Amino acid sequence: MAKGDRLLDVVDLSTHFRTEEGILRAVDRVSFHLDQGETLGIVGESGCGKSITAKSVMNLVPQPRGSIVGGKVLYHGNNGTVDITSYHHQSREMRKIRGNEISMIFQEPMTSLNPVFTIGDQLMEAIMLHQRLGRAQARQRAAEMLARVKISNPEQRLDRYPHEFSGGMRQRAMIAMALSCNPQILIADEPTTALDVTVEAQILNLMQDLQDEMGMAIIMITHDLGVIAGMADRVLVMYAGWGVERATTEQVFYTPKHPYATALLQSIPKIGVRKRLTSIPGSVPDLNNVEGGWCYFAPRCAEAMDICRQKEPPTFDDDEGHTVKCWLWDKQQTGIKAG
Ligand code: SF4
């Protein structure tokens, strides 16, 4: 695989959950792609479907209530193209891809690391499972991986328990575990939310260095546009389970098209600019109780038109890969914004 080769095509992915109140459409016909060596940022407020999108790509949707009900996750791996949604989540094929070719790091390492096993045991278990190495070789590889994520005295640190590591070191250990099998894709779900800003910067720099060194593609899930600006090549903005805007990072930051993306950008502070920050009124609709057939952002949108409350907006594409799901970009509705 060379830089720029297509690795992933997610097409009209829908993931639903059965709840007491009915069907919750956590991810609703979301599409995006990912190329070798690039970083895609997925951004949006809590509850907009970012994490469930990532878990769907890993075929790790919480069971038994959740399931992928539509669309495809086409993974173009070394052995050809497979549709991940066609595999059972516990199948041998899926276990081979998960961890080996697509890895994930989670928000809070303490919930992912087992407190009763040493860091070394947990790293070695992942290595032995996926790479079929013996204990001694796995220990050597585990120490190499800790050194690679810049943990000093890696040999000794292998015998420490998670509570003996600081928050930043635990997240480094999680990154080491996720990268120990040289995956093609690393999915990072809010990997720095629980860390202070200095450690956050160190972890993000480390991820970029490892990406340059190992050539993997990264899906970075975050609510923090600062992280996106610093790391992502392209961005998917999600709202209420929809992908509402997809473009390069530059396009989203300098010429955002969706009113939600614009509002998100207006709500971040800028150094040297003294102005009142704008907040987005209201909150994401309860996806249990929404009936389709309108724009879910309409109650919060300053530019809402009649049609927004009557019909779901389609996705418009400007032919340069900048897509937006908003009626403002339909010439027939406005004649102004659409180009
Ligand atoms: Fe606002 Fe209408 Fe666009 Fe929805 S479709 S974001 S309500 S302008």
Tab-separated table of C-alpha atoms and ligand atoms in Angstrom:
chain	number	residue	atom	x	y	z
A	1	MET	CA	0.000	0.000	0.000
A	2	ALA	CA	1.307	3.449	-0.918
A	3	LYS	CA	0.428	6.843	0.539
A	4	GLY	CA	-2.861	8.006	-0.931
A	5	ASP	CA	-4.200	4.524	-1.748
A	6	ARG	CA	-7.814	4.042	-0.725
A	7	LEU	CA	-8.132	2.044	2.521
A	8	LEU	CA	-11.736	2.483	3.557
A	9	ASP	CA	-15.031	3.376	1.915
A	10	VAL	CA	-17.924	3.811	4.314
A	11	VAL	CA	-21.099	4.006	2.270
A	12	ASP	CA	-24.517	4.958	3.696
A	13	LEU	CA	-23.722	3.361	7.057
A	14	SER	CA	-26.681	3.132	9.453
A	15	THR	CA	-26.428	1.813	13.008
A	16	HIS	CA	-29.507	1.626	15.209
A	17	PHE	CA	-30.228	0.696	18.812
A	18	ARG	CA	-33.378	-0.846	20.243
A	19	THR	CA	-34.323	1.093	23.375
A	20	GLU	CA	-37.336	1.180	25.730
A	21	GLU	CA	-38.570	4.234	23.831
A	22	GLY	CA	-38.166	2.772	20.350
A	23	ILE	CA	-35.467	2.762	17.699
A	24	LEU	CA	-32.536	5.125	18.189
A	25	ARG	CA	-30.878	6.051	14.888
A	26	ALA	CA	-27.361	6.637	16.235
A	27	VAL	CA	-25.757	6.664	12.783
A	28	ASP	CA	-27.956	7.461	9.820
A	29	ARG	CA	-26.672	6.895	6.256
A	30	VAL	CA	-23.165	8.250	6.886
A	31	SER	CA	-20.542	8.087	4.113
A	32	PHE	CA	-16.828	8.899	4.084
A	33	HIS	CA	-13.529	7.489	2.887
A	34	LEU	CA	-10.007	7.168	4.225
A	35	ASP	CA	-6.711	6.976	2.312
A	36	GLN	CA	-3.378	5.514	3.355
A	37	GLY	CA	-1.297	7.905	5.475
A	38	GLU	CA	-3.986	10.571	5.988
A	39	THR	CA	-5.919	11.719	9.042
A	40	LEU	CA	-9.677	12.104	8.924
A	41	GLY	CA	-11.183	14.085	11.787
A	42	ILE	CA	-14.744	13.280	12.857
A	43	VAL	CA	-16.155	16.179	14.839
A	44	GLY	CA	-19.433	17.048	16.532
A	45	GLU	CA	-21.111	17.457	19.914
A	46	SER	CA	-21.591	14.582	22.356
A	47	GLY	CA	-24.338	12.254	21.194
A	48	CYS	CA	-23.991	13.027	17.490
A	49	GLY	CA	-22.869	9.482	16.560
A	50	LYS	CA	-19.072	9.864	16.269
A	51	SER	CA	-18.110	6.993	18.561
A	52	ILE	CA	-20.787	4.643	17.226
A	53	THR	CA	-19.524	5.350	13.697
A	54	ALA	CA	-16.035	4.292	14.835
A	55	LYS	CA	-17.363	1.213	16.622
A	56	SER	CA	-19.319	0.279	13.489
A	57	VAL	CA	-16.107	0.426	11.429
A	58	MET	CA	-14.532	-1.936	13.990
A	59	ASN	CA	-17.706	-4.103	13.988
A	60	LEU	CA	-17.882	-3.492	17.735
A	61	VAL	CA	-21.398	-2.084	18.037
A	62	PRO	CA	-22.635	-2.771	21.603
A	63	GLN	CA	-24.702	-5.975	21.531
A	64	PRO	CA	-27.460	-7.066	21.735
A	65	ARG	CA	-29.302	-3.752	21.415
A	66	GLY	CA	-27.220	-2.225	18.667
A	67	SER	CA	-26.799	-3.380	15.104
A	68	ILE	CA	-25.627	-2.146	11.728
A	69	VAL	CA	-28.851	-2.015	9.737
A	70	GLY	CA	-27.658	-0.604	6.446
A	71	GLY	CA	-24.751	0.417	4.267
A	72	LYS	CA	-21.261	-0.931	3.776
A	73	VAL	CA	-17.848	-0.587	5.392
A	74	LEU	CA	-15.505	-1.577	2.569
A	75	TYR	CA	-11.993	-2.218	3.819
A	76	HIS	CA	-9.385	-2.426	1.057
A	77	GLY	CA	-6.713	-4.451	2.860
A	78	ASN	CA	-3.699	-6.425	1.744
A	79	ASN	CA	-5.942	-9.367	0.870
A	80	GLY	CA	-8.387	-7.426	-1.301
A	81	THR	CA	-11.656	-5.676	-0.476
A	82	VAL	CA	-14.019	-6.953	2.204
A	83	ASP	CA	-17.282	-5.581	3.551
A	84	ILE	CA	-16.810	-5.535	7.324
A	85	THR	CA	-20.580	-5.350	7.879
A	86	SER	CA	-20.957	-8.787	6.282
A	87	TYR	CA	-18.912	-10.439	9.072
A	88	HIS	CA	-20.250	-11.540	12.446
A	89	HIS	CA	-18.603	-9.349	15.082
A	90	GLN	CA	-16.943	-12.388	16.709
A	91	SER	CA	-15.990	-14.200	13.504
A	92	ARG	CA	-12.421	-15.350	12.854
A	93	GLU	CA	-12.209	-13.019	9.824
A	94	MET	CA	-13.260	-10.035	11.925
A	95	ARG	CA	-10.844	-10.851	14.747
A	96	LYS	CA	-8.041	-11.013	12.162
A	97	ILE	CA	-8.836	-7.529	10.885
A	98	ARG	CA	-9.578	-5.999	14.292
A	99	GLY	CA	-6.348	-5.331	16.160
A	100	ASN	CA	-4.162	-6.510	13.294
A	101	GLU	CA	-5.233	-4.165	10.519
A	102	ILE	CA	-7.608	-1.741	12.207
A	103	SER	CA	-6.880	-0.743	15.808
A	104	MET	CA	-8.604	1.591	18.210
A	105	ILE	CA	-7.583	3.654	21.216
A	106	PHE	CA	-10.198	4.859	23.625
A	107	GLN	CA	-10.862	8.013	25.595
A	108	GLU	CA	-10.001	6.807	29.077
A	109	PRO	CA	-7.193	4.249	29.204
A	110	MET	CA	-8.071	3.237	32.779
A	111	THR	CA	-11.304	1.670	31.508
A	112	SER	CA	-9.469	-0.170	28.704
A	113	LEU	CA	-6.452	-1.395	30.705
A	114	ASN	CA	-7.073	-4.211	33.154
A	115	PRO	CA	-5.950	-3.017	36.628
A	116	VAL	CA	-4.969	-6.515	37.837
A	117	PHE	CA	-2.476	-7.273	35.040
A	118	THR	CA	0.844	-5.568	34.400
A	119	ILE	CA	1.278	-3.299	31.385
A	120	GLY	CA	3.685	-5.917	29.982
A	121	ASP	CA	1.166	-8.768	30.334
A	122	GLN	CA	-1.470	-6.750	28.500
A	123	LEU	CA	0.859	-5.648	25.719
A	124	MET	CA	2.243	-9.153	25.311
A	125	GLU	CA	-1.236	-10.688	25.193
A	126	ALA	CA	-2.157	-8.448	22.242
A	127	ILE	CA	1.129	-9.214	20.486
A	128	MET	CA	0.934	-12.986	21.035
A	129	LEU	CA	-2.692	-13.086	19.896
A	130	HIS	CA	-2.149	-11.201	16.655
A	131	GLN	CA	1.430	-12.001	15.719
A	132	ARG	CA	1.753	-15.565	16.961
A	133	LEU	CA	5.019	-14.849	18.764
A	134	GLY	CA	6.339	-16.771	21.788
A	135	ARG	CA	6.499	-15.149	25.247
A	136	ALA	CA	10.147	-14.066	25.065
A	137	GLN	CA	9.788	-12.490	21.612
A	138	ALA	CA	6.498	-10.863	22.599
A	139	ARG	CA	8.162	-9.336	25.683
A	140	GLN	CA	10.956	-7.965	23.528
A	141	ARG	CA	8.442	-6.495	21.071
A	142	ALA	CA	6.413	-5.037	23.970
A	143	ALA	CA	9.531	-3.294	25.346
A	144	GLU	CA	10.312	-1.963	21.829
A	145	MET	CA	6.792	-0.573	21.552
A	146	LEU	CA	7.031	1.181	24.956
A	147	ALA	CA	10.332	2.713	23.829
A	148	ARG	CA	8.697	3.790	20.572
A	149	VAL	CA	6.001	5.708	22.449
A	150	LYS	CA	8.822	7.327	24.454
A	151	ILE	CA	8.341	5.604	27.792
A	152	SER	CA	11.725	5.520	29.515
A	153	ASN	CA	13.130	2.308	31.073
A	154	PRO	CA	10.725	0.199	29.020
A	155	GLU	CA	12.040	-3.155	30.318
A	156	GLN	CA	11.284	-2.263	33.936
A	157	ARG	CA	8.039	-0.496	33.086
A	158	LEU	CA	6.647	-3.692	31.548
A	159	ASP	CA	6.316	-5.093	35.079
A	160	ARG	CA	4.342	-2.131	36.401
A	161	TYR	CA	0.559	-2.044	36.867
A	162	PRO	CA	-1.659	0.596	35.201
A	163	HIS	CA	-2.151	2.499	38.492
A	164	GLU	CA	1.633	3.005	38.667
A	165	PHE	CA	1.542	4.940	35.370
A	166	SER	CA	0.475	8.595	35.041
A	167	GLY	CA	-2.523	9.428	32.798
A	168	GLY	CA	-0.221	10.391	29.915
A	169	MET	CA	1.843	7.207	30.294
A	170	ARG	CA	-1.298	5.060	30.328
A	171	GLN	CA	-2.438	6.680	27.083
A	172	ARG	CA	1.046	6.057	25.600
A	173	ALA	CA	0.777	2.412	26.672
A	174	MET	CA	-2.623	2.198	24.947
A	175	ILE	CA	-1.109	3.669	21.781
A	176	ALA	CA	1.744	1.137	22.018
A	177	MET	CA	-0.816	-1.664	22.312
A	178	ALA	CA	-2.867	-0.391	19.379
A	179	LEU	CA	0.200	-0.002	17.164
A	180	SER	CA	2.002	-3.187	18.190
A	181	CYS	CA	0.738	-5.038	15.104
A	182	ASN	CA	1.449	-2.231	12.600
A	183	PRO	CA	-2.210	-1.569	11.726
A	184	GLN	CA	-3.209	0.129	8.482
A	185	ILE	CA	-5.844	2.195	10.295
A	186	LEU	CA	-5.779	3.633	13.812
A	187	ILE	CA	-9.072	4.912	15.210
A	188	ALA	CA	-8.551	7.299	18.119
A	189	ASP	CA	-11.739	8.081	20.050
A	190	GLU	CA	-11.192	11.321	21.994
A	191	PRO	CA	-7.719	10.060	22.999
A	192	THR	CA	-6.704	13.179	24.899
A	193	THR	CA	-9.936	14.322	26.565
A	194	ALA	CA	-8.881	13.128	30.023
A	195	LEU	CA	-5.406	14.700	29.821
A	196	ASP	CA	-4.150	18.185	30.642
A	197	VAL	CA	-3.158	20.426	27.725
A	198	THR	CA	0.601	19.860	27.951
A	199	VAL	CA	0.261	16.077	27.987
A	200	GLU	CA	-2.401	16.349	25.256
A	201	ALA	CA	0.069	18.157	22.996
A	202	GLN	CA	2.727	15.501	23.698
A	203	ILE	CA	0.333	12.649	22.843
A	204	LEU	CA	-0.884	14.324	19.629
A	205	ASN	CA	2.718	15.031	18.528
A	206	LEU	CA	3.624	11.431	19.307
A	207	MET	CA	0.713	10.161	17.187
A	208	GLN	CA	1.808	12.323	14.263
A	209	ASP	CA	5.438	11.149	14.567
A	210	LEU	CA	4.302	7.505	14.650
A	211	GLN	CA	2.047	8.107	11.656
A	212	ASP	CA	4.981	9.543	9.665
A	213	GLU	CA	7.151	6.620	10.724
A	214	MET	CA	4.630	3.805	10.213
A	215	GLY	CA	2.455	5.258	7.453
A	216	MET	CA	-0.933	4.307	8.929
A	217	ALA	CA	-4.134	6.269	8.390
A	218	ILE	CA	-5.848	7.797	11.442
A	219	ILE	CA	-9.503	8.466	12.174
A	220	MET	CA	-9.454	11.070	14.945
A	221	ILE	CA	-12.739	11.463	16.796
A	222	THR	CA	-13.048	14.620	18.812
A	223	HIS	CA	-15.321	17.465	19.841
A	224	ASP	CA	-12.258	19.734	19.833
A	225	LEU	CA	-11.782	21.747	16.651
A	226	GLY	CA	-8.279	22.712	17.816
A	227	VAL	CA	-7.240	19.047	17.631
A	228	ILE	CA	-8.779	18.798	14.146
A	229	ALA	CA	-6.961	21.935	12.955
A	230	GLY	CA	-3.628	20.546	14.147
A	231	MET	CA	-3.968	16.993	12.924
A	232	ALA	CA	-6.581	16.299	10.270
A	233	ASP	CA	-6.268	16.405	6.469
A	234	ARG	CA	-9.997	16.069	5.975
A	235	VAL	CA	-13.027	16.475	8.229
A	236	LEU	CA	-16.439	14.873	8.631
A	237	VAL	CA	-18.831	17.000	10.682
A	238	MET	CA	-21.579	14.945	12.323
A	239	TYR	CA	-24.880	16.102	13.742
A	240	ALA	CA	-27.646	13.907	15.192
A	241	GLY	CA	-26.333	10.781	13.478
A	242	TRP	CA	-25.932	12.484	10.092
A	243	GLY	CA	-22.733	13.413	8.280
A	244	VAL	CA	-23.638	17.041	7.559
A	245	GLU	CA	-20.411	18.292	5.969
A	246	ARG	CA	-17.360	16.585	4.495
A	247	ALA	CA	-14.349	18.444	3.094
A	248	THR	CA	-10.661	19.163	3.542
A	249	THR	CA	-9.718	20.726	6.873
A	250	GLU	CA	-8.900	23.968	5.087
A	251	GLN	CA	-12.307	24.091	3.392
A	252	VAL	CA	-14.170	23.434	6.639
A	253	PHE	CA	-12.181	26.062	8.565
A	254	TYR	CA	-12.115	28.800	5.901
A	255	THR	CA	-15.272	28.189	3.875
A	256	PRO	CA	-17.667	26.125	6.018
A	257	LYS	CA	-20.982	25.476	4.296
A	258	HIS	CA	-23.237	23.919	6.907
A	259	PRO	CA	-24.700	26.323	9.504
A	260	TYR	CA	-23.777	23.815	12.248
A	261	ALA	CA	-20.105	23.761	11.159
A	262	THR	CA	-20.134	27.562	10.984
A	263	ALA	CA	-21.624	27.783	14.482
A	264	LEU	CA	-19.059	25.325	15.873
A	265	LEU	CA	-16.255	27.451	14.450
A	266	GLN	CA	-17.734	30.631	15.921
A	267	SER	CA	-17.787	29.022	19.351
A	268	ILE	CA	-13.998	28.601	19.623
A	269	PRO	CA	-11.786	31.379	21.029
A	270	LYS	CA	-9.043	32.955	18.907
A	271	ILE	CA	-5.778	34.215	20.386
A	272	GLY	CA	-5.585	38.034	20.240
A	273	VAL	CA	-9.266	38.476	19.342
A	274	ARG	CA	-11.474	39.833	22.128
A	275	LYS	CA	-15.047	38.999	21.310
A	276	ARG	CA	-17.994	37.326	22.935
A	277	LEU	CA	-18.032	33.630	22.046
A	278	THR	CA	-21.175	32.451	20.296
A	279	SER	CA	-22.920	29.395	21.690
A	280	ILE	CA	-25.291	27.230	19.674
A	281	PRO	CA	-28.764	27.551	21.216
A	282	GLY	CA	-30.633	24.374	22.213
A	283	SER	CA	-29.230	20.866	22.089
A	284	VAL	CA	-29.001	17.817	19.829
A	285	PRO	CA	-32.512	16.301	19.457
A	286	ASP	CA	-33.327	13.119	21.367
A	287	LEU	CA	-32.744	10.596	18.602
A	288	ASN	CA	-35.253	8.243	20.229
A	289	ASN	CA	-38.084	10.563	19.517
A	290	VAL	CA	-37.296	12.024	16.132
A	291	GLU	CA	-39.393	11.229	13.133
A	292	GLY	CA	-37.565	11.737	9.855
A	293	GLY	CA	-38.621	14.096	7.101
A	294	TRP	CA	-37.050	17.381	8.280
A	295	CYS	CA	-33.670	18.881	9.126
A	296	TYR	CA	-32.725	17.952	12.694
A	297	PHE	CA	-30.721	21.151	13.025
A	298	ALA	CA	-33.699	23.390	12.136
A	299	PRO	CA	-34.702	24.281	15.755
A	300	ARG	CA	-31.163	25.625	16.340
A	301	CYS	CA	-30.456	27.070	12.911
A	302	ALA	CA	-30.532	30.834	12.334
A	303	GLU	CA	-30.971	30.267	8.584
A	304	ALA	CA	-33.812	27.730	8.710
A	305	MET	CA	-36.422	28.016	5.924
A	306	ASP	CA	-39.885	26.478	5.633
A	307	ILE	CA	-38.614	23.541	3.624
A	308	CYS	CA	-36.134	22.685	6.403
A	309	ARG	CA	-39.062	21.758	8.668
A	310	GLN	CA	-40.887	19.830	5.942
A	311	LYS	CA	-38.272	17.766	4.124
A	312	GLU	CA	-34.966	16.139	4.983
A	313	PRO	CA	-32.149	17.957	3.171
A	314	PRO	CA	-30.287	15.913	0.555
A	315	THR	CA	-26.485	15.951	0.361
A	316	PHE	CA	-25.051	18.388	-2.182
A	317	ASP	CA	-21.590	17.946	-3.680
A	318	ASP	CA	-19.612	20.806	-5.245
A	319	ASP	CA	-17.643	18.413	-7.500
A	320	GLU	CA	-14.469	19.089	-5.487
A	321	GLY	CA	-15.414	16.629	-2.769
A	322	HIS	CA	-16.947	19.269	-0.475
A	323	THR	CA	-20.327	17.859	0.500
A	324	VAL	CA	-23.037	19.441	2.624
A	325	LYS	CA	-26.425	18.211	3.807
A	326	CYS	CA	-28.366	21.471	3.880
A	327	TRP	CA	-31.134	23.084	1.831
A	328	LEU	CA	-29.162	26.331	1.584
A	329	TRP	CA	-27.065	24.692	-1.120
A	330	ASP	CA	-30.035	23.873	-3.308
A	331	LYS	CA	-30.278	26.538	-5.989
A	332	GLN	CA	-34.015	26.035	-6.305
A	333	GLN	CA	-34.502	26.905	-2.636
A	334	THR	CA	-32.281	29.942	-2.317
A	335	GLY	CA	-30.628	30.766	-5.618
A	336	ILE	CA	-27.949	32.431	-3.502
A	337	LYS	CA	-25.591	30.035	-1.802
A	338	ALA	CA	-25.579	27.142	-4.213
A	339	GLY	CA	-22.719	27.285	-6.658
B	1	SF4	FE1	-30.382	25.148	8.621
B	1	SF4	FE2	-32.174	24.391	6.795
B	1	SF4	FE3	-29.621	23.931	6.378
B	1	SF4	FE4	-30.938	22.566	8.222
B	1	SF4	S1	-31.284	22.502	6.013
B	1	SF4	S2	-28.951	23.456	8.452
B	1	SF4	S3	-32.307	24.123	9.021
B	1	SF4	S4	-30.611	25.935	6.535
